PDB file of C-alpha atoms and ligand atoms in Angstrom:
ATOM      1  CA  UNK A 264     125.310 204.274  28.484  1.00  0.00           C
ATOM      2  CA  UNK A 265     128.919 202.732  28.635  1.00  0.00           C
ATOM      3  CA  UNK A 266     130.338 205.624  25.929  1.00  0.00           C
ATOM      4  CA  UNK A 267     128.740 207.886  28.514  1.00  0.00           C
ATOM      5  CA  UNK A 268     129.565 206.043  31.530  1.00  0.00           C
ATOM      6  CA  UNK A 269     134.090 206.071  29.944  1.00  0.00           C
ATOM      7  CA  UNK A 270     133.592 209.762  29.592  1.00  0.00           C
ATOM      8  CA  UNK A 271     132.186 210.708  32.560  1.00  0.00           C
ATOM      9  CA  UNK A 272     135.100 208.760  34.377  1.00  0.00           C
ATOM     10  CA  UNK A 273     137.288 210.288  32.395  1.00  0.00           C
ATOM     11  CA  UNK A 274     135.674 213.743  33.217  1.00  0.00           C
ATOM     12  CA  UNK A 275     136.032 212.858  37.282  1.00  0.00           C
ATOM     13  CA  UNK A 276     140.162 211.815  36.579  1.00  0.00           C
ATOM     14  CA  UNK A 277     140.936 215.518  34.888  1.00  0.00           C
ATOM     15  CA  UNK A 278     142.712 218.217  36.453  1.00  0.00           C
ATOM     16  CA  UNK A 279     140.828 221.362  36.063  1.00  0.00           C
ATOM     17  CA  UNK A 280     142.143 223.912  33.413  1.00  0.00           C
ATOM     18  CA  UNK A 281     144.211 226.375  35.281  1.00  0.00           C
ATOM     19  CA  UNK A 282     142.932 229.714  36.553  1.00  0.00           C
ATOM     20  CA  UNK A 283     145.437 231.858  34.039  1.00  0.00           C
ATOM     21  CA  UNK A 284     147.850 230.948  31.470  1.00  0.00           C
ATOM     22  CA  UNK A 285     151.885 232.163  31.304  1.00  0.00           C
ATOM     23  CA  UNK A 286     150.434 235.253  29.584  1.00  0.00           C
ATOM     24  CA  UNK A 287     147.917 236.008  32.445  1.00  0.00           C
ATOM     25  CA  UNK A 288     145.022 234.976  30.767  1.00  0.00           C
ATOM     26  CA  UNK A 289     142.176 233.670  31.997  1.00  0.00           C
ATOM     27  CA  UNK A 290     140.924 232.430  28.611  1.00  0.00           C
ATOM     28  CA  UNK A 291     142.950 231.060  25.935  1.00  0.00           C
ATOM     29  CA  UNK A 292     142.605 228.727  23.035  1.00  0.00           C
ATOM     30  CA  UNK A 293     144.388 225.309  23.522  1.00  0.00           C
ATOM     31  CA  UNK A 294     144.553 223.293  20.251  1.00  0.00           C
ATOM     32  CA  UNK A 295     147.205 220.650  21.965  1.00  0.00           C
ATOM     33  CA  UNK A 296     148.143 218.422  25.092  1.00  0.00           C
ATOM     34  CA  UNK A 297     150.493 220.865  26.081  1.00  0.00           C
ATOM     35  CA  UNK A 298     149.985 224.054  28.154  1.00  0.00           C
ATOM     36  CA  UNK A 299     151.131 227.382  26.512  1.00  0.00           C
ATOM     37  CA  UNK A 300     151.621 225.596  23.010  1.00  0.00           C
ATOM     38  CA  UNK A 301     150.524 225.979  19.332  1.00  0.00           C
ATOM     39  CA  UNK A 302     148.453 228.129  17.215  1.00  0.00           C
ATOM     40  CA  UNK A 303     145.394 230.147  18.461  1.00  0.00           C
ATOM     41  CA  UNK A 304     142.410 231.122  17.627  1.00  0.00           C
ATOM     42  CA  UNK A 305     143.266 233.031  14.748  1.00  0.00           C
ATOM     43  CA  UNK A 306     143.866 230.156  12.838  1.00  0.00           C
ATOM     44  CA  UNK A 307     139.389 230.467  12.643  1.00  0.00           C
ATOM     45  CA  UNK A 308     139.622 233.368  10.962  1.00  0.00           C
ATOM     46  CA  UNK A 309     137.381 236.287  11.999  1.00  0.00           C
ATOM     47  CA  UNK A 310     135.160 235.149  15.701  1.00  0.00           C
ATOM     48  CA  UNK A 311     132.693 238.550  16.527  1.00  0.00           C
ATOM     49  CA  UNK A 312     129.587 237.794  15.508  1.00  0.00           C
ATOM     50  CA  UNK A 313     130.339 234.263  13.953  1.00  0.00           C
ATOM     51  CA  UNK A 314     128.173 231.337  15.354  1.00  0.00           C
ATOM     52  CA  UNK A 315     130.468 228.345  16.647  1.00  0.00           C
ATOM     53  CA  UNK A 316     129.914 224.380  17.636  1.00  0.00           C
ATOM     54  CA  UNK A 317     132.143 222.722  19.557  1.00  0.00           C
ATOM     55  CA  UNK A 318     132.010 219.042  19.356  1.00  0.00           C
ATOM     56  CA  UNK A 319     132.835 217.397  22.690  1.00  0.00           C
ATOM     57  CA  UNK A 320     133.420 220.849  24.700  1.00  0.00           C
ATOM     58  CA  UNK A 321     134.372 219.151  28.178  1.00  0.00           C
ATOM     59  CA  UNK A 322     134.674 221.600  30.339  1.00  0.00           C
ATOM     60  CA  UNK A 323     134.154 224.430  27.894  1.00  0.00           C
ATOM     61  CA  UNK A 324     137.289 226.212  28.113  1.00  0.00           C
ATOM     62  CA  UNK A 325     138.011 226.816  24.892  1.00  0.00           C
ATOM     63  CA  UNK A 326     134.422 227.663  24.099  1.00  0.00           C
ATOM     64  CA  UNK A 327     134.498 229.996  26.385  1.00  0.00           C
ATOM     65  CA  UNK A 328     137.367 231.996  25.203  1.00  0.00           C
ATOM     66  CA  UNK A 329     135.517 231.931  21.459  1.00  0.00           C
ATOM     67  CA  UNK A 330     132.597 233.248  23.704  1.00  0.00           C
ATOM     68  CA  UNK A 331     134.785 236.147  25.007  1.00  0.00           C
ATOM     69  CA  UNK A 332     136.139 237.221  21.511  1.00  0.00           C
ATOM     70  CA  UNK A 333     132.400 237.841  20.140  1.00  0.00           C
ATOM     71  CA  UNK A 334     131.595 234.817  19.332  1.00  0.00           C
ATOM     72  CA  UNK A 335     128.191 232.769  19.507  1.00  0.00           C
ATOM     73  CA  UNK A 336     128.812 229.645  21.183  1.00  0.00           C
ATOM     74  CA  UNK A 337     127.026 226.502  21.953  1.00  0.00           C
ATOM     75  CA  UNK A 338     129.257 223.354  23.103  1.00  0.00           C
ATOM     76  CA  UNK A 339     127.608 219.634  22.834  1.00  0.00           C
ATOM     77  CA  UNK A 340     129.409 216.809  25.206  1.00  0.00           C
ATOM     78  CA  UNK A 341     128.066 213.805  26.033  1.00  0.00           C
ATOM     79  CA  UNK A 342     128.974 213.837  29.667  1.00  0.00           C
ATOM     80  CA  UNK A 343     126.119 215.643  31.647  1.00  0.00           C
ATOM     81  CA  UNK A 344     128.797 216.198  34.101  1.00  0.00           C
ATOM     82  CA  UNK A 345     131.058 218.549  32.005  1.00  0.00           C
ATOM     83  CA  UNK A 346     127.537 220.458  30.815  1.00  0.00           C
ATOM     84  CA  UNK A 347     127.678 221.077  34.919  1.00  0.00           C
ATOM     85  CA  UNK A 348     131.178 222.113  34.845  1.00  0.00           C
ATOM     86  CA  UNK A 349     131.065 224.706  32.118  1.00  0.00           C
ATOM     87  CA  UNK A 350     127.885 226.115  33.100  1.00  0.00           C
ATOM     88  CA  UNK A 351     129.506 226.557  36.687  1.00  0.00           C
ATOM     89  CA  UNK A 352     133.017 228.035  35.432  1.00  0.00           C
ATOM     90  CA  UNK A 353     131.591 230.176  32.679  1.00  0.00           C
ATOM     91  CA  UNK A 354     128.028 230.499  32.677  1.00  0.00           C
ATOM     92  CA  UNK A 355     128.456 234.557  33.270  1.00  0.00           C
ATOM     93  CA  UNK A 356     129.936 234.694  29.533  1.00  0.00           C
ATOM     94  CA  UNK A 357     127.328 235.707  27.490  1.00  0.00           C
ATOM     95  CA  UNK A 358     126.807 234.274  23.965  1.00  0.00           C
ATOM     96  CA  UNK A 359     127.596 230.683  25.158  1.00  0.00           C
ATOM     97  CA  UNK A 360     125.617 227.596  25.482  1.00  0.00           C
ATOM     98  CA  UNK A 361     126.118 223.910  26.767  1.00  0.00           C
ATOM     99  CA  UNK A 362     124.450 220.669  25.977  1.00  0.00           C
ATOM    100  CA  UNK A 363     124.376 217.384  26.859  1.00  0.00           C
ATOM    101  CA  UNK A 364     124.197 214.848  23.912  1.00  0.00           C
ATOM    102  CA  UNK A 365     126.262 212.515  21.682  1.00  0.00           C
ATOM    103  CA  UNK A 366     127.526 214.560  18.723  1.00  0.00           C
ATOM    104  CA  UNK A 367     125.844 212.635  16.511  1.00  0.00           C
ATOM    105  CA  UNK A 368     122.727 212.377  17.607  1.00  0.00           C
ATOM    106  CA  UNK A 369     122.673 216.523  18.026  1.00  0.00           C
ATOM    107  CA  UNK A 370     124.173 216.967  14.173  1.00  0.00           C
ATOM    108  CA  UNK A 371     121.406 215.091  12.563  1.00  0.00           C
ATOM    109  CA  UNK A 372     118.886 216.112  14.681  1.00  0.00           C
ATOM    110  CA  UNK A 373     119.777 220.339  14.753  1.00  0.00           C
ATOM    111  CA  UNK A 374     119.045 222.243  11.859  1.00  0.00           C
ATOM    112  CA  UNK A 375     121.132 225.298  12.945  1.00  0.00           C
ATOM    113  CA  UNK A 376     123.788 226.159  10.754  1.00  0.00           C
ATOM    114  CA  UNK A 377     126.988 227.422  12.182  1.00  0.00           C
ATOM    115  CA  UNK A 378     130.316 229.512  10.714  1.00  0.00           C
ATOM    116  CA  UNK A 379     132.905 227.793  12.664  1.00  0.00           C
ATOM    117  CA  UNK A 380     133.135 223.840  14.159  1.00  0.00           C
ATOM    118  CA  UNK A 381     135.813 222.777  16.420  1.00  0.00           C
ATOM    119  CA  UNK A 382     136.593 219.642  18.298  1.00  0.00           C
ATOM    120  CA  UNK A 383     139.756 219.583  20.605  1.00  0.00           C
ATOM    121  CA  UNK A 384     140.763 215.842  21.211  1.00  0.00           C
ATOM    122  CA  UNK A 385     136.938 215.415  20.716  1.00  0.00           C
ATOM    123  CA  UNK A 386     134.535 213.269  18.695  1.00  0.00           C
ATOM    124  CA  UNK A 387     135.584 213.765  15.278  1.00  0.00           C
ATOM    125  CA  UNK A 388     138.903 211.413  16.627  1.00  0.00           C
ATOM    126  CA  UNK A 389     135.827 209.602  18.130  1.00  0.00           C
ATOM    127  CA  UNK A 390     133.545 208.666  15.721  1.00  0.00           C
ATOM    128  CA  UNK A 391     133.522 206.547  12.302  1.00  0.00           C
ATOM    129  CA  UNK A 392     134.519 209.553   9.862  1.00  0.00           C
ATOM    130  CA  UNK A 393     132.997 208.464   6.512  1.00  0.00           C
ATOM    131  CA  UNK A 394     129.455 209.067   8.225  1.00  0.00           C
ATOM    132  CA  UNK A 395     130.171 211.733  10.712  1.00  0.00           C
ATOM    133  CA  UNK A 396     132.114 213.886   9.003  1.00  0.00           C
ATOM    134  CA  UNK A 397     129.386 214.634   5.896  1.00  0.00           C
ATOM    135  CA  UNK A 398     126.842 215.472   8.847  1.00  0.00           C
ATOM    136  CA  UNK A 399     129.162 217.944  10.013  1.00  0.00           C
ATOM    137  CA  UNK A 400     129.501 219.096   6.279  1.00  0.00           C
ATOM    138  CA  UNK A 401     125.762 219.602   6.572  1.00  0.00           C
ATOM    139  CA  UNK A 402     125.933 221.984   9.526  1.00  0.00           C
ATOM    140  CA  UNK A 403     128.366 224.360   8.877  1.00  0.00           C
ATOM    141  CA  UNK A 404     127.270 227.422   6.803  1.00  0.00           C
ATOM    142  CA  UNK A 405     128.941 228.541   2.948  1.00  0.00           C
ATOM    143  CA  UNK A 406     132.379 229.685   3.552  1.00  0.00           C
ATOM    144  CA  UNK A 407     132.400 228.173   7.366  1.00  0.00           C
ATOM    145  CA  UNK A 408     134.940 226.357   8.825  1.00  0.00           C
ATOM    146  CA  UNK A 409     135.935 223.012  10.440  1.00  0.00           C
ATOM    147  CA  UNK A 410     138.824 222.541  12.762  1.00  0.00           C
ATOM    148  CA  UNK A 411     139.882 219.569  15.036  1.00  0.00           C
ATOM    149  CA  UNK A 412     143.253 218.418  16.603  1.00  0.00           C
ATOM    150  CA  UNK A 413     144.129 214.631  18.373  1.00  0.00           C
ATOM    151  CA  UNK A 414     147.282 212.822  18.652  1.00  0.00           C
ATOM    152  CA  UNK A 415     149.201 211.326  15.229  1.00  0.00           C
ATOM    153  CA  UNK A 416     148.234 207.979  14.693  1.00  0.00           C
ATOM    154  CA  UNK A 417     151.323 205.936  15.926  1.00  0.00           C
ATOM    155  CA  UNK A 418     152.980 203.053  14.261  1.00  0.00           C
ATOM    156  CA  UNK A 419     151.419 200.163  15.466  1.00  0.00           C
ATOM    157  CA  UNK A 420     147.801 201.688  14.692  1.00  0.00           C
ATOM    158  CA  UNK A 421     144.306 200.651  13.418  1.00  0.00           C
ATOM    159  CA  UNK A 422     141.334 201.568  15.217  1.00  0.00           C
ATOM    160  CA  UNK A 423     142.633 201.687  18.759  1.00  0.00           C
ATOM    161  CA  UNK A 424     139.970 200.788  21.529  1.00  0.00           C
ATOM    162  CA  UNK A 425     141.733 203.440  24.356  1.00  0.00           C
ATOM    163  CA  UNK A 426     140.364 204.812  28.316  1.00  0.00           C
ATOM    164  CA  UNK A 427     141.901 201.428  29.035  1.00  0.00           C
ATOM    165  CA  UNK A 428     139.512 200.353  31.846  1.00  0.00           C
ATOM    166  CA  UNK A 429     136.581 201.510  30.414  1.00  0.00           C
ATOM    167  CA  UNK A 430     136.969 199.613  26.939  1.00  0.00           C
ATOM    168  CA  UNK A 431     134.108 201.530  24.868  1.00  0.00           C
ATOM    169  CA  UNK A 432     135.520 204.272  23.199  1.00  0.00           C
ATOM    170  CA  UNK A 433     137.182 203.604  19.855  1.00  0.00           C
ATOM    171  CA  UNK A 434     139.474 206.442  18.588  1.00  0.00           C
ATOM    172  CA  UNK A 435     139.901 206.503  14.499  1.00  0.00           C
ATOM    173  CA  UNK A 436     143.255 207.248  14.164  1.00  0.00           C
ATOM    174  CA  UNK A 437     144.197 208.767  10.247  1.00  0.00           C
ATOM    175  CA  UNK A 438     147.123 209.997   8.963  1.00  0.00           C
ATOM    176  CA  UNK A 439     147.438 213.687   7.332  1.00  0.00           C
ATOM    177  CA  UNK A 440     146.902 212.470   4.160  1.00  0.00           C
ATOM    178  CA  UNK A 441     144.245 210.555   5.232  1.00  0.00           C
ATOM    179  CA  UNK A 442     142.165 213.315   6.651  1.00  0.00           C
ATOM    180  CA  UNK A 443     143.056 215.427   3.729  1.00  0.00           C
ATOM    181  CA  UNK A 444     141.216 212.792   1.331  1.00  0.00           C
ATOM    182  CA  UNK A 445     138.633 212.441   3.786  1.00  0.00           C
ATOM    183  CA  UNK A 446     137.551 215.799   4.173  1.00  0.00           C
ATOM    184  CA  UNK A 447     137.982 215.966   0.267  1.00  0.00           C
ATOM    185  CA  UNK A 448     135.755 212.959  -0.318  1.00  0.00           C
ATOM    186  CA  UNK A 449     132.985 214.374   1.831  1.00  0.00           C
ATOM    187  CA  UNK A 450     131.958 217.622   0.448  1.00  0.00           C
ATOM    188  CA  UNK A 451     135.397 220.083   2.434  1.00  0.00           C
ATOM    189  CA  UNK A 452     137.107 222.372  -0.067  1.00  0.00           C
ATOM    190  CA  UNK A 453     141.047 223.283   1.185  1.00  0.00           C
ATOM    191  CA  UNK A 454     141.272 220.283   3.635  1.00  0.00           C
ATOM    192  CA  UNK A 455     145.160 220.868   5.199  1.00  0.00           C
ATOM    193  CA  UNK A 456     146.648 218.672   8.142  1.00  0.00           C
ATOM    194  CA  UNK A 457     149.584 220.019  10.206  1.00  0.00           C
ATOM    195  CA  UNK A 458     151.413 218.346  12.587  1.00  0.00           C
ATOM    196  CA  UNK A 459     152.541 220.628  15.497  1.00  0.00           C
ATOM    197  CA  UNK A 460     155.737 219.642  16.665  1.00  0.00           C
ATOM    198  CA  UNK A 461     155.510 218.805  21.114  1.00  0.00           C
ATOM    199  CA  UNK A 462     157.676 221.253  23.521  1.00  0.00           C
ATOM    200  CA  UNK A 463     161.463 220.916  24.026  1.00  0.00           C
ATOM    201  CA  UNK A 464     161.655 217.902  26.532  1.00  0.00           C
ATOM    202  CA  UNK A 465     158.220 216.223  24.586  1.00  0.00           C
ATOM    203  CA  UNK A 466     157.583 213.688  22.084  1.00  0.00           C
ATOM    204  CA  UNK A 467     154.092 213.528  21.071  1.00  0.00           C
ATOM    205  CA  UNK A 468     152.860 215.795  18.577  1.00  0.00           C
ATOM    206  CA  UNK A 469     149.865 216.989  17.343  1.00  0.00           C
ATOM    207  CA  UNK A 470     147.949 216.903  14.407  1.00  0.00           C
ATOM    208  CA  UNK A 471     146.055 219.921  13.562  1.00  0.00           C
ATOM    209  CA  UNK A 472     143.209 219.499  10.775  1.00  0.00           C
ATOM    210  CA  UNK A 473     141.177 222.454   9.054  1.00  0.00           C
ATOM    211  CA  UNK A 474     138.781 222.373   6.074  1.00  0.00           C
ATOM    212  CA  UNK A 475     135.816 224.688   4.335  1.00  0.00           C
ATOM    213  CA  UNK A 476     132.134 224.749   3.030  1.00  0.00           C
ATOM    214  CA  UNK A 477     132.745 225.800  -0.124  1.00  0.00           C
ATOM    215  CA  UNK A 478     130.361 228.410  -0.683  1.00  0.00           C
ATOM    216  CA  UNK A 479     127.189 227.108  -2.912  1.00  0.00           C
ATOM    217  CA  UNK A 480     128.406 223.502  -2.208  1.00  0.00           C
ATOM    218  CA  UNK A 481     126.304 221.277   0.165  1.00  0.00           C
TER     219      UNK A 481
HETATM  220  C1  LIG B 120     139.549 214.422  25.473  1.00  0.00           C
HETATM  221  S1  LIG B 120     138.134 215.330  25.929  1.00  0.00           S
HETATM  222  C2  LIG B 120     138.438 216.950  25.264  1.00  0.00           C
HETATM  223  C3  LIG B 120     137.563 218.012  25.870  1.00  0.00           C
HETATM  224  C4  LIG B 120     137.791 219.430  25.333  1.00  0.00           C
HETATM  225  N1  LIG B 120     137.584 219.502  23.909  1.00  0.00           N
HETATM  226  C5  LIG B 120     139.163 219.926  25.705  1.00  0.00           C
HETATM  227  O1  LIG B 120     139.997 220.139  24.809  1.00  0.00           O
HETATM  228  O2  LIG B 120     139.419 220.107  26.899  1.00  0.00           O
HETATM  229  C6  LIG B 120     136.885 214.691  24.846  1.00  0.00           C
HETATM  230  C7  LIG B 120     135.500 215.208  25.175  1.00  0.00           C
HETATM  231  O3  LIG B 120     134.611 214.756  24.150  1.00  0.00           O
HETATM  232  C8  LIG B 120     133.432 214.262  24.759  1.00  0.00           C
HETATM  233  N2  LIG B 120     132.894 213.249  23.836  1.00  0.00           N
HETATM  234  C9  LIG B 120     133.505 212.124  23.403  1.00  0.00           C
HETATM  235  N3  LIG B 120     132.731 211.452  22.529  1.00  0.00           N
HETATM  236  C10 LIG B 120     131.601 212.177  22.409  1.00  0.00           C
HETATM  237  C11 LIG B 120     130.421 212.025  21.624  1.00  0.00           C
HETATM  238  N4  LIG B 120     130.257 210.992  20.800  1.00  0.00           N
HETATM  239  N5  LIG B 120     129.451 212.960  21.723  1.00  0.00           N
HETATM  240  C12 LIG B 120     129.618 214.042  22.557  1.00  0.00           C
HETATM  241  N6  LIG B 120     130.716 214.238  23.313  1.00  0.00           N
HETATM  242  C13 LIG B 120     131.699 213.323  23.231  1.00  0.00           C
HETATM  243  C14 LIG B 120     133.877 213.707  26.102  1.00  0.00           C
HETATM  244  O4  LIG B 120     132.852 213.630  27.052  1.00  0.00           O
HETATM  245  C15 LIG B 120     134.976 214.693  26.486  1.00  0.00           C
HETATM  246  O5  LIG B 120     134.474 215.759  27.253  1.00  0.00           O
END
């Protein structure tokens, strides 16, 4: 209850996702912290007709853009509050579904397989990756993909306890190289990890991570 409990006071501090982006949008892909910055969606490969999980979908903007390109959707987040906020901002979208749970909980307990599974600043930074990141493995169909961004682990890091008030959410902070090995070492064929240099006038980048099932590898 107090991982659900940070989140869901994290959930009531966010600013709602604008109503259009610079392009005029009113769904975009946002791998970063920064508006109107860094790759898209094509960076998934082909979306129409692909089934996609997002781990930790907040608000389910992103989802919902996947949703819009022909995608399949569903989005898992452990605050039953953002369920109620994507459900009320883009419940019209067709293809896309929101539930509450913890993302680990829902990966060992589904037995759907999906193409394509994302997590924006979600749990895969989250969660302890030598165990989650096989059960993810598990889930994703031959040939599918896995993509997830966060912030670069900073100097002074180790496993950084952040949401500073609410004190229960631990945030596994790995290198590039680290992720690469990772993914390597549990069952990911072409693991790469990018960092995405901020805005003029920023300074924290991103690090972009993307892997494959290896067709006929499990
Ligand atoms: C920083 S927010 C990012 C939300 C969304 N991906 C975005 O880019 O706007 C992290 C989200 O992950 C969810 N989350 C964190 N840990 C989770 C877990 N173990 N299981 C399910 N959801 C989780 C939180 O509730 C929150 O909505």
């Amino acid at each position: 209850m107090e991982l659900v409990d940070a989140w869901e006071r994290y959930a009531r501090e966010r600013t709602p996702r604008r109503e259009s982006n610079a392009r005029g949008a009113a769904t975009w892909l946002n791998w970063t912290q920064y508006p109107d910055h860094g790759p898209d969606e094509s960076i998934l490969g082909p979306l129409r007709g692909r089934t996609v999980l997002e781990l930790g979908s907040g608000s389910g903007c992103n989802l919902a853009h996947l949703a819009t390109l022909g995608a399949d959707c569903v989005g898992v987040d452990i605050a039953p509050s953002q369920r109620e906020r994507a459900v009320a901002r883009w419940g019209h979208i067709p293809g896309l579904t929101f539930h509450t749970a913890e993302t680990t909980d829902y990966l060992i307990r589904t037995d759907a397989l999906f193409d394509t599974i994302l997590s924006i600043f979600g749990p895969v930074w989250f969660t302890e990756p030598e165990q989650f990141l096989p059960l993810i493995r598990k889930r994703l169909s031959p040939g599918g993909v896995l993509a997830f961004s966060h912030k670069p682990p900073q100097d002074d890091r180790q496993t950084v306890t952040t949401l500073r008030e609410a004190r229960a959410v631990t945030r596994w902070d790995r290198s590039p190289e680290e992720w690469t090995s990772l993914l390597a070492s549990s069952g990911f064929s072409q693991p790469k990890a990018d960092i995405i240099p901020p805005p003029e006038g920023h300074c924290g980048a991103t690090l972009l991570v993307t892997a494959h099932a290896e067709a006929g590898r499990a």
